CSV table of C-alpha atoms in Angstrom, one decimal:
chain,number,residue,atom,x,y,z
I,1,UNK,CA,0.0,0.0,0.0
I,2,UNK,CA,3.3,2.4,-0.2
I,3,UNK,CA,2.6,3.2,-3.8
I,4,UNK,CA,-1.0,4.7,-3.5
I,5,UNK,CA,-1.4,8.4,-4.4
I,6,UNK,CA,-3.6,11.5,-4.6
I,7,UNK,CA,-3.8,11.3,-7.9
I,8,UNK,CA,-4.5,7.4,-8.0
I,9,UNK,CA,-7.4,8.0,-5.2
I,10,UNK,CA,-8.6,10.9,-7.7
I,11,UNK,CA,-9.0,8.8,-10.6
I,12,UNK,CA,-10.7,6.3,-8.4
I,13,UNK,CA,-12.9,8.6,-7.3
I,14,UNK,CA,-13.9,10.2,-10.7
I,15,UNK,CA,-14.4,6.6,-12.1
I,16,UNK,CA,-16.7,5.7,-9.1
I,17,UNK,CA,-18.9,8.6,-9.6
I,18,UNK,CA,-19.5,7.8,-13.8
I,19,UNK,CA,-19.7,3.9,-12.9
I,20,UNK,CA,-22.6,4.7,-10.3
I,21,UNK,CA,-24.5,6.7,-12.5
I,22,UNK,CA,-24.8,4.7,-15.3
I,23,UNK,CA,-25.0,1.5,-12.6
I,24,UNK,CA,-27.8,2.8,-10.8
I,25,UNK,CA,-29.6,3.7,-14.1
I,26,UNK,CA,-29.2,0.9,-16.1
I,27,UNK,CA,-26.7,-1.5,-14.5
I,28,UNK,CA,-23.4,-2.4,-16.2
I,29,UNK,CA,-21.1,0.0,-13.8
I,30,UNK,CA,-18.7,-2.7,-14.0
I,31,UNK,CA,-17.5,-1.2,-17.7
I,32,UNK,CA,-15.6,1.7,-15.8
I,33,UNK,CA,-15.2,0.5,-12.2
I,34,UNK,CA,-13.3,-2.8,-13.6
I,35,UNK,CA,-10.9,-1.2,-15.0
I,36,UNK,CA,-10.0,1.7,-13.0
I,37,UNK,CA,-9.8,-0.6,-10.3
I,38,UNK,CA,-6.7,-2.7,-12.6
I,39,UNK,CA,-5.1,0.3,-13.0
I,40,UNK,CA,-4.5,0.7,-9.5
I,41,UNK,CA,-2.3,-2.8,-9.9
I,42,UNK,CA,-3.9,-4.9,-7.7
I,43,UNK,CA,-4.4,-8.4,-8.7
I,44,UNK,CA,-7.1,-9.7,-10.1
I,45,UNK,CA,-8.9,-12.0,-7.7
I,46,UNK,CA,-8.4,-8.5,-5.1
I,47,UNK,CA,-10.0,-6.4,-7.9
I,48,UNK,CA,-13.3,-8.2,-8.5
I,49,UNK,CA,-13.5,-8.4,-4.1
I,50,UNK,CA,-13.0,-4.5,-4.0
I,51,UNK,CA,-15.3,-3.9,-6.8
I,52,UNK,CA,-17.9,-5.8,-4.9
I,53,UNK,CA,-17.2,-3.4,-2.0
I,54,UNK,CA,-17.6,-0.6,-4.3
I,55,UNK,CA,-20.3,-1.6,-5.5
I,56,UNK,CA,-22.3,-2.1,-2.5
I,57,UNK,CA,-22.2,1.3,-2.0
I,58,UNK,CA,-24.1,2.3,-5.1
I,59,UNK,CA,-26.4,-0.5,-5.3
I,60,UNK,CA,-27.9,0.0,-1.6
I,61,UNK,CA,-28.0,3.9,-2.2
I,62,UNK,CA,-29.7,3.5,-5.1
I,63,UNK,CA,-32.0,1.1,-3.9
I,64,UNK,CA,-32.8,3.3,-1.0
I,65,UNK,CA,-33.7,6.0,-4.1
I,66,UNK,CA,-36.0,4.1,-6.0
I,67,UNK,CA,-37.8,2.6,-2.6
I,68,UNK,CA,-38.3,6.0,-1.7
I,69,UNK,CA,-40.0,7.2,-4.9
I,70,UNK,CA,-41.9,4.3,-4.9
I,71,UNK,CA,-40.3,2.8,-8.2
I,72,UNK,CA,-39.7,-0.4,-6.8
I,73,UNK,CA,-42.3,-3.4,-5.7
I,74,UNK,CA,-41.3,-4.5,-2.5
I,75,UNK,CA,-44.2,-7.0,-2.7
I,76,UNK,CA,-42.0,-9.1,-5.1
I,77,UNK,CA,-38.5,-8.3,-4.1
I,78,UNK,CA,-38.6,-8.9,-0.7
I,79,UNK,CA,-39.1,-12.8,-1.8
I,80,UNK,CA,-36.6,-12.6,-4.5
I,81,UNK,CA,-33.6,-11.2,-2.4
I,82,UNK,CA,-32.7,-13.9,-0.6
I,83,UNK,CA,-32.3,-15.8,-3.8
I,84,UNK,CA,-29.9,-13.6,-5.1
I,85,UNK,CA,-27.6,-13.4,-1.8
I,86,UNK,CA,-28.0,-17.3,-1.6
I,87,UNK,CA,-26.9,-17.3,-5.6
I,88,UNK,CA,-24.1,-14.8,-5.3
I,89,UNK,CA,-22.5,-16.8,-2.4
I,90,UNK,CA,-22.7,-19.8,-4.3
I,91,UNK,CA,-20.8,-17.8,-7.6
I,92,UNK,CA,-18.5,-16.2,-5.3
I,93,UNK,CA,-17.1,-19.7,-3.9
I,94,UNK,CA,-17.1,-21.2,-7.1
I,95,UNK,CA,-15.0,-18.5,-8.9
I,96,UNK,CA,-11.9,-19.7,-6.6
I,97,UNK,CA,-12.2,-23.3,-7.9
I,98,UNK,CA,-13.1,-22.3,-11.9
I,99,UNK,CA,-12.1,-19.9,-13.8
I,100,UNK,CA,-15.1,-17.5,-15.0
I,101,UNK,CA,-13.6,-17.4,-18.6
I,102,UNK,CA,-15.5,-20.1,-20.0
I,103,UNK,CA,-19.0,-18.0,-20.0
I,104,UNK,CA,-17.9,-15.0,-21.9
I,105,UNK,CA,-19.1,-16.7,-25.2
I,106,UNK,CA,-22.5,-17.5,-23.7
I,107,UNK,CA,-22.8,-13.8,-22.1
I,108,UNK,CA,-22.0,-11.8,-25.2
I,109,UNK,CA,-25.1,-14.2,-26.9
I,110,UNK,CA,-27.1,-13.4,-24.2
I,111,UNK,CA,-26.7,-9.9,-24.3
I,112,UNK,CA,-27.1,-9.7,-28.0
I,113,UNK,CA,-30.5,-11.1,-28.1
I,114,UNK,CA,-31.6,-8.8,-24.9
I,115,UNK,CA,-30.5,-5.6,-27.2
I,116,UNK,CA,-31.9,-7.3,-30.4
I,117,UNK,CA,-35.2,-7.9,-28.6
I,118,UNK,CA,-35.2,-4.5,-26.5
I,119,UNK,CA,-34.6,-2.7,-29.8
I,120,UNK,CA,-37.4,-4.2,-32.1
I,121,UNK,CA,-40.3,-4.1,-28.8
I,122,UNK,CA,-40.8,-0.7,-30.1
I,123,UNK,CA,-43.0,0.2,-26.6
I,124,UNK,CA,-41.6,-2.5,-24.0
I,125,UNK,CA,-41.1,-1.1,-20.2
I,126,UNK,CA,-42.8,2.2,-22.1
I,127,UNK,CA,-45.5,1.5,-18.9
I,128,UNK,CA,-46.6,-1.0,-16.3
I,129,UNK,CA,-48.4,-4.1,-17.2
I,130,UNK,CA,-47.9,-6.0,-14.2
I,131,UNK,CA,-50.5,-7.0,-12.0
I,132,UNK,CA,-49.3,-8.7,-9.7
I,133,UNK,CA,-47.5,-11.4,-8.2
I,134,UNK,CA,-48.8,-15.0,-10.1
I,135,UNK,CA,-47.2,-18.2,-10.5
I,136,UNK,CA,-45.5,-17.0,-13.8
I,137,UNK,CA,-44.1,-14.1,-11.6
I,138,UNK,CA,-42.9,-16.6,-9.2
I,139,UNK,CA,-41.5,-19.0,-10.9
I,140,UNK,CA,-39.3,-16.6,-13.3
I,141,UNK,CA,-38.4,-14.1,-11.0
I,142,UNK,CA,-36.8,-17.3,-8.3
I,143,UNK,CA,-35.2,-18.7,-10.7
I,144,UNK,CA,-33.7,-15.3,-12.3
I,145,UNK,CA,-32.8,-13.9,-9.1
I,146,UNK,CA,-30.8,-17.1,-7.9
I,147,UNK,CA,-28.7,-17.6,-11.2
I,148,UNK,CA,-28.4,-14.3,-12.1
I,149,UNK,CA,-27.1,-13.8,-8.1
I,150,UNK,CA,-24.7,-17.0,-8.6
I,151,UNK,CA,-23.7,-15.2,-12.7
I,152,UNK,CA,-23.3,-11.6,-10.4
I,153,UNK,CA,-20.9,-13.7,-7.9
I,154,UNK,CA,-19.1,-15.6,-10.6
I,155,UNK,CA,-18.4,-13.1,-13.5
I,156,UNK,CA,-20.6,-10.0,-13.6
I,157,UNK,CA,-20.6,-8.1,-16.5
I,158,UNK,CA,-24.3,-7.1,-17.7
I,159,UNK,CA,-25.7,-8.8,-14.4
I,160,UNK,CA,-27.6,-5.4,-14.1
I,161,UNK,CA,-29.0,-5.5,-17.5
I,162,UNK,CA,-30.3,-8.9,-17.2
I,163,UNK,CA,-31.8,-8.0,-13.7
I,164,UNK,CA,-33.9,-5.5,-15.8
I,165,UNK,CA,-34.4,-7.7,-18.6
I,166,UNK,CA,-35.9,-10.5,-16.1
I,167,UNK,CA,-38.2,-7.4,-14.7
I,168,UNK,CA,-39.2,-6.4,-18.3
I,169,UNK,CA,-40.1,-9.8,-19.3
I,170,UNK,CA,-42.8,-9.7,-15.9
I,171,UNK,CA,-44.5,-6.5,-17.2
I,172,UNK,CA,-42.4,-3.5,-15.5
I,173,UNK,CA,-41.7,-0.5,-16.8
I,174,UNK,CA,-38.1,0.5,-17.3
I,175,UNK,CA,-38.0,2.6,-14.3
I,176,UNK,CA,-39.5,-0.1,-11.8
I,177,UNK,CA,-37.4,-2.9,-13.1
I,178,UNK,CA,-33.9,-0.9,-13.0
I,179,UNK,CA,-35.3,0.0,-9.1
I,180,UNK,CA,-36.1,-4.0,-8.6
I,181,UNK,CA,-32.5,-4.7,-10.4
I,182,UNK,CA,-30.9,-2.6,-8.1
I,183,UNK,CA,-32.3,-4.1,-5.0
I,184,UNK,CA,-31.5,-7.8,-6.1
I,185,UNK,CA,-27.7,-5.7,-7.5
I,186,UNK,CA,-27.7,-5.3,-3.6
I,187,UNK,CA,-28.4,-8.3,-2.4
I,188,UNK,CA,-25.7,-10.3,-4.8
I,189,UNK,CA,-23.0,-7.4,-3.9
I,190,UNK,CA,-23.5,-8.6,-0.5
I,191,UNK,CA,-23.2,-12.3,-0.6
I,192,UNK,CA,-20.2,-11.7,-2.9
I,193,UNK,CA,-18.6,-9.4,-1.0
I,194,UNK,CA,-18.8,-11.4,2.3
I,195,UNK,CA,-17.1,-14.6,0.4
I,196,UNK,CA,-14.4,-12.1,-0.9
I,197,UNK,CA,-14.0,-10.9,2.9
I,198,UNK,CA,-13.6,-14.1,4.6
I,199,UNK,CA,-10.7,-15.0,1.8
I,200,UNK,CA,-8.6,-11.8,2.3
I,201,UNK,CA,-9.3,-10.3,-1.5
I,202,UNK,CA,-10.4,-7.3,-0.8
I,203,UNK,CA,-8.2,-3.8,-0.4
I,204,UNK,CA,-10.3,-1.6,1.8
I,205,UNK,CA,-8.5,1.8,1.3
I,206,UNK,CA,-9.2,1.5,-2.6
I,207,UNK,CA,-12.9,-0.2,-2.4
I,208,UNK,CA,-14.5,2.9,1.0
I,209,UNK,CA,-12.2,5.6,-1.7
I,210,UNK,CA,-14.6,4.1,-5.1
I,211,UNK,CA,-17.5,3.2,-2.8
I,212,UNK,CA,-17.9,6.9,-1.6
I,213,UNK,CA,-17.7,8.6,-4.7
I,214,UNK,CA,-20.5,5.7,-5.8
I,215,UNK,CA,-23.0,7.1,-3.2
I,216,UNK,CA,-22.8,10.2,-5.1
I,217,UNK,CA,-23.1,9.1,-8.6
I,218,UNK,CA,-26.0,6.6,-7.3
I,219,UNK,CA,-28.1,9.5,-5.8
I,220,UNK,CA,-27.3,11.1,-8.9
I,221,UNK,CA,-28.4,9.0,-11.2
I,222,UNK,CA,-31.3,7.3,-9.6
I,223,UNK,CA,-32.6,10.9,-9.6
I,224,UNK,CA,-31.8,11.3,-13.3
I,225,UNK,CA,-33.7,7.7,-13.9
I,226,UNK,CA,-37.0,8.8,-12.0
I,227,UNK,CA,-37.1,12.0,-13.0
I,228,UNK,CA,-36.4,11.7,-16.9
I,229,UNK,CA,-38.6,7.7,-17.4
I,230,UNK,CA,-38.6,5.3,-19.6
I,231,UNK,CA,-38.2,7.5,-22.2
I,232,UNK,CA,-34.2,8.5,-21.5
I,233,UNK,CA,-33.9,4.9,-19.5
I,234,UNK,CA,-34.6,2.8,-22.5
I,235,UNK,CA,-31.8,4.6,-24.6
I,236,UNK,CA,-29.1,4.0,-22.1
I,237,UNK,CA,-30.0,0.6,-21.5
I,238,UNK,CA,-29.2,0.1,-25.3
I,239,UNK,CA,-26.3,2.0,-25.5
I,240,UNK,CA,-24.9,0.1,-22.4
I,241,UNK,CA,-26.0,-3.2,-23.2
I,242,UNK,CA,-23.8,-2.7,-26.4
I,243,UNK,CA,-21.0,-1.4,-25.1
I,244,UNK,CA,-20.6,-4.8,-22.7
I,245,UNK,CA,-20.9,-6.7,-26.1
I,246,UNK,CA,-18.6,-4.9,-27.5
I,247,UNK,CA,-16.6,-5.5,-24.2
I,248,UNK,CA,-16.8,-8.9,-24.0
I,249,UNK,CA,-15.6,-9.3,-27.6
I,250,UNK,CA,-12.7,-8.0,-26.5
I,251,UNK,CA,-11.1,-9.3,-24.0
I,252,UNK,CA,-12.0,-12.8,-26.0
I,253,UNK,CA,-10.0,-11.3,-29.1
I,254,UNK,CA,-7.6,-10.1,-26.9
């Protein structure tokens, strides 16, 4: 820890604030944090542990955000949390015994057919056509929130943008599902970042100097999402969505 430096904390924190606003909007964070977080030289394993720390700052502040305006259903996501921490624990463990490389084929599919099909639904998440929690509900949202919370643990990229994806799918609006992402967002950052904890991988001084400047960006930008609607949300779920394909495609060619 000799080698850290104002301007290496300034970066951090700059990076933390653009990750948590584009995070707590639309998910996929991870694009900038990531990274900034290898440039600071730690190894890997510590980067994705302090990330997780980071991370939990932005995705409980913004979940506070969108309880508070009332763009989140509690109803539902009270019974889908606990999924997602049980799934994220699960990934986190795993991770140590497998390396995560394997699923960055499968991912960038995945997240090609979520932009391909968010693009052509001309009105999707435009407004609500939930209407309640039914077995349909049930059954997609367990199963989403405990793979998705092991996928968050294991790897992460575009683990935000499925959340949503999963919340479309159920008849939310865009707003509503990023609010329900970010609550289950919170509840995998926590199981992962306990696993990370117990096996040493995570710096502190780097993850609190990120995680502060995430508070900021999270306020920030869940304000932006509930103020501006599906309207500005559905753009930037495109754009981002792309950008972790284009990501993804990559680090595989690299």
């Amino acid at each position: 820890m000799d080698d850290i430096s104002i301007e290496m904390l300034s970066f951090l924190l700059g990076a933390g604030f653009i990750a948590a606003f584009v995070d707590s909007v639309v998910g996929g964070g991870g694009l900038i944090s990531m990274p900034a977080l290898l440039m600071t030289g730690l190894p890997p394993s510590v980067v994705l542990g302090t990330n997780k720390l980071a991370s939990i700052c932005c995705s409980s502040t913004s979940s506070i955000s969108f309880l508070r305006s009332g763009k989140m259903d509690l109803s539902l996501v009270k019974y889908l949390f606990p999924l997602a921490l049980l799934g994220s624990i699960l990934g986190a463990y795993t991770v140590r015994l497998i390396p995560p490389e394997f699923l960055k084929p499968l991912v960038i599919v995945m997240l090609v057919l979520v932009a391909i099909y968010t693009v052509f639904k001309k009105d999707w998440g435009d407004k609500s056509t939930y209407t309640g929690i039914s077995k349909r509900a049930g059954i997609l949202g367990g199963c989403a929130a405990l793979a998705l919370g092991f996928y968050d643990g294991f790897f992460g990229p575009g683990a935000g943008s499925f959340l949503i994806f999963v919340f479309l799918m159920l008849g939310f609006d865009f707003v509503v599902a990023a609010g329900n992402a970010k609550a289950l967002n919170m509840a995998s950052n926590l199981g992962a970042l306990v696993t990370f904890l117990l096996a040493g991988s995570v710096n502190y001084v780097y993850g609190f100097t990120m995680g502060l400047a995430m508070i900021l960006g999270a306020i920030a930008g869940s304000k932006f999402a509930i103020a501006k609607g599906a309207a500005y949300v559905k753009p930037l779920f495109i754009s981002i969505t792309t950008l972790l394909i284009g990501k993804q495609l990559w680090d595989i060619l690299q």
